């Protein structure tokens, strides 16, 4: 869990097994790599293809390799049509986050975050409200970094509204953590816009 060099090596090796990734070297596993790539592109392997791509892109973004993550996600763009709303949400959200970390690509992030929100609104799973809240929070992140405090304020308000509708005394810790995250991010925007009392109240609520 804490061996960064090994994690990076593992991420590189995973990319060897993906179509369009690193070249399959002429070594003992070349045929295995090529067979696995063909399977991933088949009907049977397509869902696993999406899962691996999403997981790997998330790791690359968190590891400061946003450009590599975006290239990976763009290479798999044709798979959006076979993904469900939740997977499309994850793909769009990751593309947006990658763009936020690449000079000259920040403006493009808004398109992806708005697409992620649309995908979350189409979801029919029991976690739909969490996806919607997360999508609004990501939009808040985008607007905050662009200095559009009013739009960021509205986004965080909608994020809290989306998740608070199902938050009860018996809700899991993960839901409470997400609510606290929304409130602290919202408080930051309140502070930037001079609404210090509102920001303080949000921070105290997040602590509670």
Coordinates of C-alpha atoms in Angstrom, one line a residue, residues 15 19-21 53 57 60 65-77 95 98 102:
X15 CA -0.9 -0.7 -19.3
X19 CA -5.0 -2.3 -26.1
X20 CA -3.1 0.8 -27.2
X21 CA -0.8 0.6 -24.2
X53 CA -9.3 1.5 -17.3
X57 CA -6.8 6.2 -14.7
X60 CA -2.5 7.9 -12.6
X65 CA 0.3 11.6 -14.2
X66 CA -2.8 13.3 -15.5
X67 CA -1.7 13.4 -19.1
X68 CA -1.1 9.7 -19.2
X69 CA -4.5 9.1 -17.6
X70 CA -6.3 11.3 -20.1
X71 CA -4.6 9.5 -23.0
X72 CA -5.7 6.2 -21.5
X73 CA -9.3 7.4 -21.1
X74 CA -9.4 8.8 -24.6
X75 CA -8.1 5.6 -26.0
X76 CA -11.0 3.8 -24.5
X77 CA -13.6 6.4 -25.5
X95 CA -11.5 13.0 -17.7
X98 CA -7.4 14.9 -15.5
X102 CA -3.1 19.6 -17.4

